[in-house]
Coordinates of C-alpha atoms and ligand atoms in Angstrom, one line a residue:
X29 CA 26.8 -24.0 -48.3
X30 CA 25.2 -21.5 -46.3
X31 CA 22.2 -20.8 -48.8
X32 CA 20.9 -24.8 -48.4
X33 CA 20.8 -24.8 -44.8
X34 CA 18.0 -22.0 -44.5
X35 CA 17.7 -23.6 -40.2
X36 CA 21.3 -22.7 -39.9
X37 CA 20.8 -19.2 -41.4
X38 CA 17.7 -18.4 -39.2
X39 CA 20.0 -19.4 -35.9
X40 CA 23.0 -17.6 -37.5
X41 CA 20.6 -14.2 -37.7
X42 CA 19.0 -15.0 -34.4
X43 CA 22.6 -14.9 -32.8
X44 CA 23.3 -11.6 -34.5
X45 CA 20.7 -9.6 -32.6
X46 CA 22.6 -7.2 -30.8
X47 CA 23.1 -6.9 -26.9
X48 CA 20.2 -4.4 -27.0
X49 CA 17.5 -6.2 -29.0
X50 CA 18.2 -8.8 -26.6
X51 CA 17.4 -7.0 -23.8
X52 CA 14.5 -5.3 -25.5
X53 CA 13.2 -9.2 -25.6
X54 CA 14.1 -9.7 -21.8
X55 CA 12.0 -6.6 -20.8
X56 CA 9.1 -8.0 -23.0
X57 CA 9.0 -10.9 -21.1
X58 CA 9.4 -9.9 -17.8
X59 CA 6.6 -7.7 -18.2
X60 CA 4.5 -10.3 -19.9
X61 CA 5.1 -12.8 -16.8
X62 CA 4.5 -9.6 -14.6
X63 CA 1.0 -8.6 -16.5
X64 CA -0.2 -12.4 -16.1
X65 CA 0.7 -12.6 -12.7
X66 CA -0.7 -9.3 -11.6
X67 CA -4.4 -10.1 -13.5
X68 CA -4.3 -13.7 -11.7
X69 CA -3.8 -12.0 -8.0
X70 CA -6.5 -9.5 -9.2
X71 CA -8.7 -12.1 -10.3
X72 CA -8.3 -14.3 -7.2
X73 CA -8.7 -11.1 -4.6
X74 CA -11.7 -10.2 -6.6
X75 CA -13.2 -13.9 -6.5
X76 CA -12.9 -14.1 -2.7
X77 CA -15.4 -11.2 -1.7
X78 CA -17.8 -11.8 -4.4
X79 CA -18.1 -15.6 -4.0
X80 CA -18.8 -14.8 -0.6
X81 CA -21.1 -12.2 -0.8
X82 CA -22.8 -14.1 -3.6
X83 CA -23.1 -17.3 -1.0
X84 CA -24.9 -15.3 1.6
X85 CA -27.3 -13.6 -0.8
X86 CA -28.2 -16.8 -2.6
X87 CA -28.6 -18.6 0.7
X88 CA -31.1 -16.0 1.8
X89 CA -33.0 -15.7 -1.5
X90 CA -33.7 -19.5 -1.2
X91 CA -35.4 -19.0 2.1
X92 CA -33.5 -21.5 3.8
X93 CA -32.7 -19.4 6.6
X94 CA -35.7 -18.6 8.9
X95 CA -34.6 -17.2 11.8
X96 CA -34.3 -13.3 11.7
X97 CA -31.2 -13.0 13.5
X98 CA -29.4 -15.6 11.3
X99 CA -30.7 -13.5 8.4
X100 CA -29.4 -10.3 9.9
X101 CA -26.2 -12.1 10.4
X102 CA -26.2 -13.2 6.8
X103 CA -27.0 -9.5 5.3
X104 CA -24.0 -8.3 7.5
X105 CA -21.4 -10.9 6.1
X106 CA -22.5 -10.0 2.8
X107 CA -22.1 -6.2 3.5
X108 CA -18.9 -6.5 4.9
X109 CA -18.0 -8.7 2.0
X110 CA -18.9 -6.0 -0.6
X111 CA -17.2 -3.3 1.6
X112 CA -14.3 -5.4 0.7
X113 CA -14.5 -5.2 -2.5
X114 CA -15.3 -1.8 -2.8
X115 CA -11.8 -0.9 -1.0
X116 CA -10.4 -3.3 -3.2
X117 CA -11.5 -1.8 -6.5
X118 CA -11.0 1.8 -5.1
X119 CA -7.3 1.0 -4.3
X120 CA -6.8 -0.9 -8.0
X121 CA -8.1 2.4 -9.8
X122 CA -5.6 4.7 -7.4
X123 CA -3.0 2.2 -8.1
X124 CA -3.4 2.1 -11.7
X125 CA -4.1 5.9 -12.0
X126 CA -0.8 6.2 -10.2
X127 CA 1.1 3.7 -12.3
X128 CA 0.4 5.3 -15.6
X129 CA 1.7 8.5 -14.4
X130 CA -2.4 10.2 -15.1
X131 CA -2.2 12.1 -12.3
X132 CA -0.2 15.1 -11.5
X133 CA 0.6 15.9 -8.1
X134 CA -1.3 19.0 -6.6
X135 CA 1.5 20.7 -4.5
X136 CA 0.3 23.2 -1.8
X137 CA 1.8 24.0 2.1
X138 CA -0.4 22.5 4.9
X139 CA -0.3 21.3 8.7
X140 CA 0.6 17.7 8.7
X141 CA 0.3 17.7 11.8
X142 CA -3.2 18.8 11.9
X143 CA -4.1 16.3 9.3
X144 CA -2.4 13.3 11.9
X145 CA -4.6 14.9 14.6
X146 CA -8.2 14.4 12.3
X147 CA -7.0 10.8 11.0
X148 CA -6.4 10.2 14.9
X149 CA -10.1 11.2 15.6
X150 CA -11.3 8.9 12.4
X151 CA -9.6 5.9 13.5
X152 CA -9.8 6.5 17.1
X153 CA -12.6 3.9 17.5
X154 CA -10.3 1.2 15.4
X155 CA -7.8 1.8 17.9
X156 CA -10.1 2.0 21.3
X157 CA -11.9 -1.5 20.4
X158 CA -8.3 -3.2 21.1
X159 CA -7.3 -0.8 24.1
X160 CA -4.8 1.0 21.5
X161 CA -3.2 4.4 21.8
X162 CA -2.7 6.6 19.2
X163 CA -0.3 10.0 20.1
X164 CA 2.1 12.1 19.0
X165 CA 5.7 11.8 20.3
X166 CA 6.2 14.0 23.3
X167 CA 8.9 16.3 21.8
X168 CA 6.9 16.1 18.3
X169 CA 6.6 20.1 17.3
X170 CA 3.5 21.5 17.3
X171 CA 2.6 23.1 13.9
X172 CA 4.6 21.5 11.0
X173 CA 3.6 22.8 7.6
X174 CA 5.2 20.8 4.8
X175 CA 4.6 20.9 0.8
X176 CA 2.8 18.5 -0.7
X177 CA -0.3 17.1 -2.0
X178 CA -2.5 17.3 0.6
X179 CA -5.4 14.3 -0.1
X180 CA -2.6 12.2 -0.9
X181 CA -0.3 12.8 1.7
X182 CA -3.6 12.2 3.8
X183 CA -3.8 8.6 2.1
X184 CA -0.4 8.1 3.0
X185 CA -0.3 8.4 6.6
X186 CA -4.0 6.7 6.8
X187 CA -2.8 3.7 5.5
X188 CA 0.6 4.0 7.7
X189 CA -1.6 4.4 10.8
X190 CA -3.9 1.9 10.0
X191 CA -1.3 -0.8 9.2
X192 CA 0.4 0.5 12.7
X193 CA -3.2 -0.6 14.2
X194 CA -3.6 -3.4 12.4
X195 CA -0.2 -5.3 12.9
X196 CA -0.2 -4.9 16.6
X197 CA -1.3 -6.2 19.6
X198 CA -4.2 -5.4 21.8
X199 CA -3.0 -2.5 24.1
X200 CA -0.5 -1.3 21.8
X201 CA 0.9 1.8 20.9
X202 CA 1.3 3.9 17.6
X203 CA 3.2 7.5 17.8
X204 CA 3.9 10.4 14.9
X205 CA 6.9 12.4 15.0
X206 CA 8.2 14.7 13.0
X207 CA 11.7 15.8 12.6
X208 CA 11.9 19.4 11.3
X209 CA 15.3 20.1 9.3
X210 CA 16.5 23.0 7.5
X211 CA 14.8 21.8 4.1
X212 CA 12.8 19.4 5.1
X213 CA 10.8 17.4 7.3
X214 CA 11.0 13.7 8.0
X215 CA 7.9 12.1 9.0
X216 CA 7.7 8.8 11.4
X217 CA 5.0 6.4 11.8
X218 CA 6.1 4.2 14.6
X219 CA 4.6 1.0 16.3
X220 CA 5.5 -1.3 19.0
X221 CA 3.3 -4.3 17.3
X222 CA 4.2 -7.5 15.3
X223 CA 7.2 -6.2 13.3
X224 CA 8.2 -7.7 9.9
X225 CA 10.9 -10.6 9.2
X226 CA 13.7 -8.7 7.5
X227 CA 13.6 -11.3 4.4
X228 CA 9.9 -9.9 3.8
X229 CA 10.9 -6.0 4.2
X230 CA 12.1 -5.5 0.9
X231 CA 8.7 -7.0 -0.7
X232 CA 6.2 -5.5 1.8
X233 CA 6.1 -2.7 -1.0
X234 CA 4.9 -5.4 -3.8
X235 CA 1.3 -5.4 -5.1
X236 CA -0.8 -8.4 -2.9
X237 CA 2.1 -9.0 -0.8
X238 CA 1.4 -10.1 2.8
X239 CA 3.7 -11.2 5.7
X240 CA 0.8 -13.5 6.8
X241 CA -1.9 -13.6 4.4
X242 CA -4.5 -15.1 6.9
X243 CA -3.9 -12.4 9.8
X244 CA -4.2 -9.5 7.0
X245 CA -7.0 -10.9 5.6
X246 CA -8.8 -11.1 9.0
X247 CA -8.2 -7.3 9.6
X248 CA -9.6 -6.2 5.8
X249 CA -6.8 -5.5 4.0
X250 CA -6.4 -5.3 0.3
X251 CA -2.8 -5.8 0.1
X252 CA -2.0 -2.5 -2.2
X253 CA -2.0 -0.1 0.9
X254 CA 1.9 0.2 0.7
X255 CA 1.9 -0.1 -2.9
X256 CA 0.1 3.4 -3.2
X257 CA 1.9 4.8 -0.1
X258 CA 5.4 4.4 -2.3
X259 CA 3.9 5.4 -5.4
X260 CA 2.4 8.6 -3.7
X261 CA 6.0 9.4 -1.8
X262 CA 7.8 8.8 -5.0
X263 CA 5.7 11.2 -6.7
X264 CA 7.0 13.7 -4.5
X265 CA 10.2 12.6 -5.5
X266 CA 10.8 11.1 -1.6
X267 CA 11.2 7.4 -0.7
X268 CA 10.3 5.3 1.9
X269 CA 12.0 4.1 4.6
X270 CA 11.2 0.7 6.9
X271 CA 13.0 -0.5 9.9
X272 CA 11.7 -3.1 12.1
X273 CA 12.3 -6.1 14.4
X274 CA 9.7 -8.8 15.0
X275 CA 7.9 -8.7 18.4
X276 CA 9.3 -5.5 18.9
X277 CA 7.6 -3.2 16.1
X278 CA 8.2 -1.2 13.3
X279 CA 9.0 2.3 11.7
X280 CA 7.9 3.7 8.8
X281 CA 9.4 7.4 7.9
X282 CA 9.6 9.6 4.4
X283 CA 10.9 13.2 3.7
X284 CA 8.6 16.1 2.6
X285 CA 10.0 19.7 1.8
X286 CA 9.6 22.4 4.4
X287 CA 7.0 24.7 3.8
X288 CA 9.0 28.6 3.1
X289 CA 7.4 29.9 6.5
X290 CA 10.1 29.1 8.9
X291 CA 8.4 30.6 11.7
X292 CA 5.2 28.7 11.9
X293 CA 7.7 25.6 12.5
X294 CA 7.8 26.6 16.1
X295 CA 9.4 23.2 18.5
X296 CA 7.0 23.3 21.2
X297 CA 7.5 20.6 24.2
Ligands
ADP308 P1 -2.6 -4.8 3.6 O1 -3.9 -4.5 3.1 O2 -2.3 -6.5 3.7 O3 -2.6 -4.4 5.0 P2 -0.5 -3.0 2.7 O4 0.4 -3.1 1.3 O5 -0.7 -2.3 3.8 O6 -1.4 -4.4 2.4 O7 0.7 -4.1 3.6 C1 1.7 -5.3 3.4 C2 2.4 -6.1 4.0 O8 3.1 -5.3 5.0 C3 1.1 -6.3 5.3 O9 0.1 -7.5 4.6 C4 1.9 -7.0 6.8 O10 2.2 -8.1 6.4 C5 3.1 -5.8 6.1 N1 2.7 -4.7 7.2 C6 2.5 -3.6 6.8 N2 2.5 -2.7 7.5 C7 3.1 -3.2 8.7 C8 3.2 -3.0 10.1 N3 3.2 -2.2 10.7 N4 3.7 -3.9 10.9 C9 3.9 -5.1 10.6 N5 3.6 -5.5 9.4 C10 3.6 -4.3 8.5

């Protein structure tokens, strides 16, 4: 009877798929949904600054703006949109390299405190505008030699410290601290800013996830900073921890291997 009913036979064949095959299909479906969502997100994120810049430039070309001051203001706005677009493309390239595993971590020993001092210098202007302070914890060791990819750890620290400034109140504080163990160093970036609601914490490392979209856009974020941080830290076989209380602040931390020379890791007060 079976051969007379091809539909039923096909049905049976489908049901005979092994669990493994079914899992493969589910994985492919999930990847397809993910790919579509990602493409939609990227297109949207690219379109917003591009349309803004396009609008300003075309208005200027049409000659409608006679006032020189207004013209300068329009040009500055167009430049800001294009800078944002540049940041986004840079972050997308970094993320795609990290995700395809095209890059190897170039491991060396370096003083992470000296690295953070330089980052503080670079971000001081940003912090001062909002009367914020960037500092090391009073008990933080003076020189802390760790092993890692110096350039990429610099990007991690820059992203975490920039976020600690962005998602903070005027007059707020950002602290960096290092806890030196026998084999590894725990790096902390703390702020007394806005904090992150508990249900959002597990999502903040996803691309383009923002707790408060308007707030993040105003402060010039690409929505990719923490996704990059997560990939780089995982590339060092470590992971990022977050503790946060809304209205009180957040602490991001991760571990790196201590560099061999113990004598350089002096704990000074
Ligand atoms: P963005 O470019 O939006 O800053 P990120 O990937 O760096 O993207 O961060 C994702 C989201 O996580 C941010 O939009 C913000 O809502 C939240 N976030 C990150 N760091 C902090 C922090 N230190 N305090 C409060 N919220 C934060």
